[in-house]
Amino acid sequence: MAEKLIVGMAGFGTVGSSVYQVLKRNAALIHARAGKQIEIKRVVCRKTDKVILQTQGNVVASNDLNSIIDDPSISVVIEVMGGIEPAKTFILNTLKNGKDVITANKALLATHGDEIFTEARKQNRSVFFEASVAGGIPVIKALREGLAGNQISEISGILNGTCNYILSAMHKTPLSFAEALKNAQQLGYAEADPTFDIEGLDTGHKLSILTSLAFGVPFHFDITAVEGIKGISSLDIQFAQKLGFVVKLLATVEKINDRLAYQVAPTLIPQNSILAQVSDAMNAVEIVGDAVGKTLFYGAGAGGEATASAVLADVIDIAKGHKSIVKPDSATVVTFLDNNEKRNKNYIRFNSSSLNDLTNHVLPTLEKHQIVVEKIEEINENLVLLTQEIDEKTLQKALTELSQTYCNQLSFTRFRLAKSVN
Ligand SMILES: NC(=O)c1ccc[n+]([C@@H]2O[C@H](COP(=O)([O-])OP(=O)(O)OC[C@H]3O[C@@H](n4cnc5c(N)ncnc54)[C@H](OP(=O)(O)O)[C@@H]3O)[C@@H](O)[C@H]2O)c1
């Protein structure tokens, strides 16, 4: 009898239902590539009607997660429920029961990944997670396999389709952030509750997974290093464009003297860079290795079928007997740079076009803190300054001093400039 891989799946929403449909559509080629027939035997979710309808009763649908854990014929479990609980306990119990796990759950991995992988190693089981970062782009496989011989020095990525869609729309037409968000919600690019996306948390989760893989460090999600896109105004987008930049929510991690600078923030990147061309809901990740140099991965970072593509690649890996045991690299001792120590070039906009304000207040204060201004532009009664690289602590001190001293007259908006993107 031909060998079969029996799978259980928790979740049948956007991703889960697409996994089922793509597997059904490409069954023959997936069988050939995996060397085994893949059968989804059980699906667990809360509203099972949809499962019964879409699978025409060909899977056992229930709302009992234990029905997957306790089924001895199931050797692989796909977790596409999302959230922390019950997903975490479900994955841990699945591993304890001797099954391999595939998950798309970046929020869970970023915050509890070490506990999950410790259990996987204890049970000698695998946890695959290609779908957790950049949806359909095989960036986890690239880091784990294609670039495995490299020392990675830097990763920069546009990792959230919702934010990229909103910012792209604000570049195309002078929309406020609220208008662009509303449009994105109407078109299905943003959730009814967009908090996770627009506050940068989703991007931060994905960056922490990439960081762990690339640098062999434990999962490290630092909310203080994450800024979202809520504060971006149409004015700043227009000014950035006039100065030759595009504003993107950029996730960056860089190795500086054995320390990692990890940051998610709205960032001005040069209009002629490749990452600046990544628009609408698309994602891209740039990875720099000592041997390979710069590499760039581009594609759909979300959506049912794109994410199913990544989940099914993991299913095929398991069918072929591949293992995925993530472990911090004990040979590397790497610590994270404190936010205050991070160095950036900056865009600073003051709501004044008065030369008096500039020469009497702004420039002397910046000079006092040894902040070098590279460029000064007056745009629509605002002063925009571009600074040379400066540490965050000094910059914040100077900006605080300015706003405290001249709080009735001056307010400012600040964004980082990208250091080196293609
Ligand atoms: N959507 C994407 O484009 C995308 C891309 C990459 C990664 N991901 C990740 O993939 C995962 C799933 O995302 P999704 O967009 O498919 O979510 P979704 O559409 O909301 O679907 C979630 C599914 O999980 C089920 N579920 C939730 N809580 C449950 C519980 N306590 N017990 C049983 N079933 C439960 C839901 O059941 P009911 O429908 O019955 O309530 C639903 O079938 C998340 O971790 C997400 O971050 C998504």
Coordinates of C-alpha atoms and ligand atoms in Angstrom, one line a residue:
M1 CA 0.0 0.0 0.0
A2 CA 1.3 3.5 -0.9
E3 CA 2.5 5.4 2.2
K4 CA 0.2 8.2 3.5
L5 CA 1.0 11.2 5.8
I6 CA -2.1 11.8 8.0
V7 CA -2.5 15.4 9.1
G8 CA -4.7 17.2 11.6
M9 CA -5.4 20.9 11.3
A10 CA -6.5 23.4 14.0
G11 CA -8.2 26.4 12.4
F12 CA -10.2 26.7 9.2
G13 CA -10.2 30.4 8.5
T14 CA -8.4 32.4 5.8
V15 CA -5.3 30.2 6.0
G16 CA -6.7 26.8 7.1
S17 CA -9.4 26.7 4.3
S18 CA -6.8 27.7 1.7
V19 CA -4.4 24.9 2.9
Y20 CA -7.3 22.5 2.3
Q21 CA -8.2 23.9 -1.1
V22 CA -4.6 24.2 -2.5
L23 CA -3.8 20.7 -1.2
K24 CA -6.9 19.4 -3.0
R25 CA -6.1 21.3 -6.2
N26 CA -2.4 20.3 -6.3
A27 CA -2.8 16.8 -4.8
A28 CA -1.0 14.9 -7.5
L29 CA 2.0 17.1 -7.7
I30 CA 2.3 17.4 -3.9
H31 CA 2.1 13.6 -3.7
A32 CA 4.9 13.3 -6.2
R33 CA 7.1 15.8 -4.5
A34 CA 6.4 14.6 -1.0
G35 CA 6.7 10.9 -2.0
K36 CA 3.6 10.3 0.0
Q37 CA -0.1 11.0 -0.3
I38 CA -1.1 13.8 2.2
E39 CA -4.4 13.5 3.8
I40 CA -6.0 16.0 6.1
K41 CA -8.1 13.7 8.4
R42 CA -9.3 16.0 11.1
V43 CA -10.1 19.8 11.3
V44 CA -10.9 21.6 14.5
C45 CA -12.5 25.0 14.7
R46 CA -15.4 26.6 16.5
K47 CA -18.0 26.8 13.7
T48 CA -17.7 23.4 12.0
D49 CA -20.5 24.0 9.3
K50 CA -18.0 25.8 7.0
V51 CA -15.6 22.8 7.2
I52 CA -18.3 20.3 6.4
L53 CA -19.5 22.4 3.5
Q54 CA -16.1 23.1 1.9
T55 CA -14.7 19.6 2.4
Q56 CA -18.0 17.9 1.4
G57 CA -17.7 15.9 4.6
N58 CA -14.3 14.4 3.6
V59 CA -12.7 15.4 6.9
V60 CA -13.8 14.8 10.5
A61 CA -14.8 18.3 11.7
S62 CA -15.1 19.0 15.5
N63 CA -14.4 21.7 18.0
D64 CA -12.4 19.5 20.3
L65 CA -8.6 20.2 20.0
N66 CA -7.9 16.9 21.9
S67 CA -9.5 14.9 19.1
I68 CA -6.3 15.8 17.0
I69 CA -3.8 15.3 19.8
D70 CA -5.3 11.9 20.8
D71 CA -5.6 10.5 17.3
P72 CA -2.6 8.0 16.9
S73 CA -2.9 7.9 13.1
I74 CA -2.1 11.7 12.9
S75 CA 1.6 12.4 12.8
V76 CA 1.6 16.0 11.7
V77 CA -0.5 18.9 13.0
I78 CA -1.0 22.3 11.4
E79 CA -1.9 25.1 13.8
V80 CA -3.6 28.0 12.0
M81 CA -5.9 29.2 14.8
G82 CA -3.7 32.2 15.8
G83 CA -3.5 33.8 19.2
I84 CA -1.6 32.7 22.3
E85 CA -4.1 30.4 24.0
P86 CA -5.3 27.8 23.4
A87 CA -2.7 27.6 20.5
K88 CA 0.3 27.3 22.9
T89 CA -1.1 24.5 25.1
F90 CA -2.3 22.7 22.0
I91 CA 1.1 22.8 20.3
L92 CA 2.9 21.7 23.5
N93 CA 0.5 18.8 24.0
T94 CA 0.8 17.9 20.4
L95 CA 4.6 17.7 20.7
K96 CA 4.3 15.7 23.9
N97 CA 2.1 13.2 22.1
G98 CA 4.9 12.6 19.5
K99 CA 3.6 14.7 16.6
D100 CA 5.4 17.2 14.4
V101 CA 3.9 20.7 14.3
I102 CA 3.6 23.3 11.5
T103 CA 2.5 26.8 12.6
A104 CA 1.8 30.2 11.0
N105 CA 1.5 31.8 14.4
K106 CA 4.1 34.5 14.6
A107 CA 2.6 36.1 17.7
L108 CA 3.0 32.9 19.6
L109 CA 6.5 32.1 18.3
A110 CA 7.9 35.6 19.0
T111 CA 6.7 35.5 22.6
H112 CA 6.8 31.8 23.6
G113 CA 9.0 30.3 20.8
D114 CA 11.8 29.2 23.2
E115 CA 9.4 27.2 25.4
I116 CA 7.9 25.6 22.2
F117 CA 11.3 24.7 20.7
T118 CA 12.6 23.4 24.1
E119 CA 9.7 21.0 24.2
A120 CA 10.2 20.0 20.6
R121 CA 13.9 19.2 21.3
K122 CA 12.9 17.2 24.4
Q123 CA 10.4 15.1 22.4
N124 CA 12.7 15.0 19.3
R125 CA 10.0 16.5 17.2
S126 CA 10.0 19.3 14.7
V127 CA 8.3 22.6 14.6
F128 CA 8.1 24.2 11.1
F129 CA 7.0 27.8 10.7
E130 CA 7.6 29.1 7.1
A131 CA 4.2 30.8 7.1
S132 CA 4.9 32.8 10.2
V133 CA 7.1 35.4 8.4
A134 CA 6.3 37.1 5.1
G135 CA 3.5 34.7 4.1
G136 CA 4.3 33.1 0.8
I137 CA 7.9 34.3 0.6
P138 CA 10.2 31.3 1.5
V139 CA 12.4 33.5 3.7
I140 CA 12.7 31.0 6.6
K141 CA 14.0 28.3 4.2
A142 CA 16.4 30.9 2.7
L143 CA 17.9 31.7 6.1
R144 CA 17.9 28.1 7.3
E145 CA 19.2 26.5 4.1
G146 CA 20.2 28.7 1.2
L147 CA 22.2 31.2 3.3
A148 CA 23.3 28.7 6.0
G149 CA 27.0 29.1 5.2
N150 CA 26.9 32.8 5.7
Q151 CA 27.5 35.1 8.7
I152 CA 24.4 37.3 8.5
S153 CA 25.2 41.0 9.3
E154 CA 21.9 42.7 8.5
I155 CA 18.2 42.1 7.7
S156 CA 15.8 44.9 6.5
G157 CA 12.2 44.1 5.7
I158 CA 8.8 45.3 4.8
L159 CA 6.9 42.7 6.6
N160 CA 3.3 43.9 7.1
G161 CA 1.0 44.1 4.0
T162 CA -1.6 46.2 5.8
C163 CA 0.9 49.0 6.8
N164 CA 2.5 48.9 3.4
Y165 CA -0.9 49.2 1.7
I166 CA -1.8 52.2 3.9
L167 CA 1.5 54.0 3.3
S168 CA 1.5 53.3 -0.4
A169 CA -2.0 54.8 -0.6
M170 CA -0.8 57.9 1.3
H171 CA 2.0 58.3 -1.2
K172 CA -0.3 58.0 -4.2
T173 CA -2.9 60.6 -3.0
P174 CA -2.7 63.1 -0.1
L175 CA -4.9 61.1 2.3
S176 CA -4.8 61.3 6.0
F177 CA -3.8 58.2 7.9
A178 CA -7.4 57.7 9.1
E179 CA -8.8 58.0 5.5
A180 CA -6.1 55.5 4.2
L181 CA -6.9 53.1 7.0
K182 CA -10.6 53.3 6.3
N183 CA -10.1 52.6 2.6
A184 CA -7.8 49.6 3.5
Q185 CA -10.5 48.2 5.7
Q186 CA -13.2 48.6 3.1
L187 CA -11.0 46.8 0.6
G188 CA -10.2 44.0 3.0
Y189 CA -6.5 44.9 3.4
A190 CA -6.9 45.8 7.1
E191 CA -8.8 44.1 9.9
A192 CA -11.8 45.7 11.7
D193 CA -9.4 46.0 14.7
P194 CA -6.1 46.9 13.0
T195 CA -4.1 47.5 16.2
F196 CA -1.7 44.6 15.8
D197 CA -0.7 45.8 12.3
I198 CA -0.6 49.6 12.6
E199 CA 1.1 49.6 15.9
G200 CA 4.0 47.6 14.4
L201 CA 3.5 44.5 16.7
D202 CA 3.0 42.1 13.8
T203 CA 6.1 43.4 12.2
G204 CA 8.0 43.1 15.5
H205 CA 6.9 39.5 15.9
K206 CA 8.2 38.6 12.5
L207 CA 11.5 40.5 13.0
S208 CA 12.1 38.6 16.2
I209 CA 11.6 35.3 14.4
L210 CA 14.1 36.3 11.6
T211 CA 16.5 37.6 14.2
S212 CA 16.5 34.4 16.2
L213 CA 17.1 32.3 13.1
A214 CA 19.7 34.6 11.5
F215 CA 21.8 35.2 14.6
G216 CA 21.2 32.0 16.6
V217 CA 19.8 34.0 19.6
P218 CA 16.7 33.2 21.7
F219 CA 13.4 34.7 20.6
H220 CA 13.5 38.3 21.7
F221 CA 10.4 40.5 21.2
D222 CA 11.1 44.0 22.5
I223 CA 8.0 46.1 22.4
T224 CA 10.1 49.2 23.3
A225 CA 11.9 48.9 20.0
V226 CA 8.7 48.9 18.0
E227 CA 7.0 52.0 16.6
G228 CA 3.9 51.9 14.4
I229 CA 2.5 54.1 11.6
K230 CA -0.4 55.9 13.4
G231 CA 1.5 59.2 13.8
I232 CA 2.3 59.6 10.1
S233 CA 0.7 62.6 8.5
S234 CA 0.0 63.3 4.9
L235 CA 2.3 66.4 5.3
D236 CA 5.3 64.3 6.2
I237 CA 4.6 61.8 3.4
Q238 CA 4.6 64.8 0.9
F239 CA 7.8 66.3 2.4
A240 CA 9.6 63.0 2.4
Q241 CA 8.7 62.7 -1.3
K242 CA 9.9 66.2 -2.1
L243 CA 13.2 65.2 -0.4
G244 CA 13.6 62.1 -2.5
F245 CA 12.3 59.5 0.0
V246 CA 9.5 57.0 0.5
V247 CA 8.1 56.3 4.0
K248 CA 7.9 52.5 4.9
L249 CA 7.4 50.6 8.1
L250 CA 10.8 49.1 8.1
A251 CA 12.0 46.2 10.3
T252 CA 15.8 46.2 10.7
V253 CA 18.2 44.1 12.7
E254 CA 21.9 44.7 12.3
K255 CA 25.0 43.2 14.0
I256 CA 27.3 45.9 15.4
N257 CA 30.4 44.7 17.2
D258 CA 28.7 41.5 18.5
R259 CA 25.6 43.4 19.5
L260 CA 22.2 43.4 17.7
A261 CA 20.3 46.6 16.9
Y262 CA 16.7 45.6 16.5
Q263 CA 14.2 48.1 15.4
V264 CA 10.7 48.5 13.8
A265 CA 9.9 52.1 12.8
P266 CA 8.5 54.3 10.1
T267 CA 11.6 55.0 8.1
L268 CA 12.5 57.2 5.1
I269 CA 14.1 55.2 2.4
P270 CA 15.6 56.6 -0.8
Q271 CA 13.0 56.7 -3.7
N272 CA 15.4 54.9 -6.0
S273 CA 16.0 51.9 -3.7
I274 CA 14.5 48.5 -4.5
L275 CA 12.6 48.4 -1.2
A276 CA 11.0 51.8 -2.1
Q277 CA 9.4 50.1 -5.1
V278 CA 7.6 47.5 -2.8
S279 CA 4.1 48.9 -2.8
D280 CA 0.6 48.0 -1.9
A281 CA 0.2 44.9 0.2
M282 CA 3.5 43.3 -1.0
N283 CA 6.4 42.3 1.3
A284 CA 10.1 42.2 0.8
V285 CA 13.1 41.1 2.9
E286 CA 16.7 42.1 2.3
I287 CA 19.3 39.8 3.9
V288 CA 23.0 40.6 3.9
G289 CA 25.5 37.7 4.3
D290 CA 29.3 37.9 4.4
A291 CA 29.7 35.5 1.5
V292 CA 26.6 36.1 -0.6
G293 CA 26.4 39.9 -0.1
K294 CA 22.9 41.4 -0.5
T295 CA 20.0 39.2 -1.3
L296 CA 16.4 40.3 -1.8
F297 CA 13.2 38.3 -1.4
Y298 CA 9.9 39.7 -2.6
G299 CA 6.3 38.5 -2.8
A300 CA 2.9 38.3 -1.2
G301 CA 3.3 38.5 2.6
A302 CA -0.3 37.4 3.4
G303 CA -3.5 36.1 2.0
G304 CA -5.0 32.6 2.2
E305 CA -3.3 30.9 -0.8
A306 CA 0.1 32.6 -0.4
T307 CA 0.3 31.5 3.2
A308 CA -1.0 28.0 2.3
S309 CA 1.9 27.8 -0.1
A310 CA 4.3 28.2 2.8
V311 CA 2.3 25.7 5.1
L312 CA 2.3 23.1 2.3
A313 CA 6.1 23.5 1.7
D314 CA 6.5 22.6 5.4
V315 CA 4.2 19.5 5.0
I316 CA 6.3 18.3 2.1
D317 CA 9.5 18.8 4.1
I318 CA 8.1 16.7 6.9
A319 CA 6.9 14.0 4.4
K320 CA 10.4 13.9 3.1
G321 CA 11.8 13.3 6.5
H322 CA 13.3 16.7 7.1
K323 CA 13.8 18.0 10.6
S324 CA 13.4 21.5 12.0
I325 CA 15.0 21.8 15.4
V326 CA 15.6 25.4 16.2
K327 CA 18.2 26.0 18.9
P328 CA 20.0 29.1 20.1
D329 CA 23.6 28.9 18.9
S330 CA 25.6 28.4 22.1
A331 CA 28.8 29.4 20.3
T332 CA 27.6 33.0 19.8
V333 CA 27.1 35.3 22.7
V334 CA 25.1 38.2 21.3
T335 CA 23.3 40.9 23.3
F336 CA 20.9 43.5 22.1
L337 CA 21.8 47.2 21.9
D338 CA 19.8 49.4 24.2
N339 CA 17.4 51.7 22.3
N340 CA 19.3 54.8 23.6
E341 CA 22.5 53.5 22.0
K342 CA 21.0 53.1 18.5
R343 CA 22.4 55.5 15.9
N344 CA 20.3 56.9 13.1
K345 CA 20.2 59.7 10.6
N346 CA 17.0 61.6 11.1
Y347 CA 14.3 63.7 9.4
I348 CA 13.0 66.4 11.8
R349 CA 10.1 68.7 10.9
F350 CA 9.4 71.8 12.9
N351 CA 6.1 73.6 12.5
S352 CA 7.8 76.9 11.8
S353 CA 9.4 78.6 8.8
S354 CA 10.8 81.5 10.7
L355 CA 14.5 82.0 10.2
N356 CA 14.6 83.5 13.7
D357 CA 13.3 80.2 15.2
L358 CA 15.9 78.3 13.2
T359 CA 18.9 80.4 13.9
N360 CA 18.1 81.4 17.5
H361 CA 16.5 78.3 18.8
V362 CA 16.7 75.1 16.8
L363 CA 20.3 75.1 15.4
P364 CA 22.0 76.3 18.6
T365 CA 20.2 73.6 20.6
L366 CA 21.2 70.9 18.1
E367 CA 24.7 72.2 18.0
K368 CA 25.0 72.2 21.7
H369 CA 24.2 68.4 21.6
Q370 CA 26.7 67.9 18.7
I371 CA 23.9 67.0 16.3
V372 CA 25.1 67.8 12.8
V373 CA 22.5 69.1 10.3
E374 CA 23.2 68.0 6.7
K375 CA 20.3 69.7 5.0
I376 CA 17.7 72.3 5.8
E377 CA 14.6 72.8 3.7
E378 CA 11.6 75.1 4.1
I379 CA 8.5 73.4 2.8
N380 CA 5.0 74.9 3.1
E381 CA 5.9 77.0 6.2
N382 CA 7.6 74.1 7.9
L383 CA 11.3 73.6 8.5
V384 CA 12.7 70.2 7.6
L385 CA 16.1 69.2 8.8
L386 CA 18.1 66.1 7.9
T387 CA 20.7 65.2 10.5
Q388 CA 23.9 63.1 10.4
E389 CA 23.9 59.9 12.3
I390 CA 23.4 60.4 16.1
D391 CA 22.6 58.2 19.0
E392 CA 19.0 58.1 20.2
K393 CA 19.8 59.3 23.7
T394 CA 21.4 62.5 22.5
L395 CA 18.7 63.2 19.9
Q396 CA 15.9 62.7 22.4
K397 CA 17.6 65.0 24.9
A398 CA 17.9 67.7 22.3
L399 CA 14.3 67.4 21.1
T400 CA 13.0 67.3 24.7
E401 CA 15.0 70.4 25.5
L402 CA 13.6 72.2 22.4
S403 CA 10.0 71.3 23.1
Q404 CA 10.3 72.2 26.8
T405 CA 12.0 75.6 26.1
Y406 CA 9.8 76.6 23.2
C407 CA 6.7 74.5 23.8
N408 CA 4.3 77.2 23.0
Q409 CA 6.0 78.0 19.7
L410 CA 7.5 74.8 18.3
S411 CA 6.4 71.3 17.8
F412 CA 8.3 68.7 15.9
T413 CA 7.9 65.4 14.1
R414 CA 10.8 63.0 13.7
F415 CA 11.5 59.9 11.5
R416 CA 14.6 57.8 11.0
L417 CA 16.4 57.6 7.7
A418 CA 17.4 54.2 6.4
K419 CA 21.1 53.5 6.7
S420 CA 21.7 51.2 3.8
V421 CA 19.0 49.7 1.7
N422 CA 19.2 48.7 -1.9
Ligands
LIG1 N1 -4.3 35.5 7.0 C1 -3.1 35.6 6.6 O1 -2.9 36.2 5.5 C2 -2.0 35.1 7.4 C3 -0.6 35.2 6.9 C4 0.4 34.6 7.6 C5 0.2 34.1 8.9 N2 -1.1 34.1 9.4 C6 -1.3 33.4 10.7 O2 -2.1 32.3 10.5 C7 -2.9 32.1 11.6 C8 -4.4 32.0 11.2 O3 -4.7 33.2 10.5 P1 -6.1 33.3 9.7 O4 -6.0 34.6 9.0 O5 -6.4 32.1 9.0 O6 -7.2 33.5 10.9 P2 -8.8 33.4 10.9 O7 -9.3 33.6 9.5 O8 -9.3 34.2 11.9 O9 -9.0 31.8 11.2 C9 -8.8 31.3 12.5 C10 -9.4 29.9 12.6 O10 -9.0 29.3 13.8 C11 -10.2 28.9 14.5 N3 -10.1 29.1 15.9 C12 -9.7 30.3 16.5 N4 -9.7 30.1 17.9 C13 -10.1 28.8 18.1 C14 -10.3 28.0 19.3 N5 -10.1 28.6 20.5 N6 -10.6 26.8 19.1 C15 -10.9 26.2 17.9 N7 -10.7 26.9 16.7 C16 -10.3 28.2 16.9 C17 -11.4 29.8 13.9 O11 -12.6 29.1 14.1 P3 -14.0 29.7 13.8 O12 -14.0 30.2 12.4 O13 -14.9 28.6 13.9 O14 -14.2 30.8 14.8 C18 -10.9 29.9 12.5 O15 -11.3 28.7 11.8 C19 -2.6 33.2 12.6 O16 -1.6 32.8 13.5 C20 -2.1 34.3 11.6 O17 -1.2 35.2 12.3 C21 -2.2 34.5 8.7

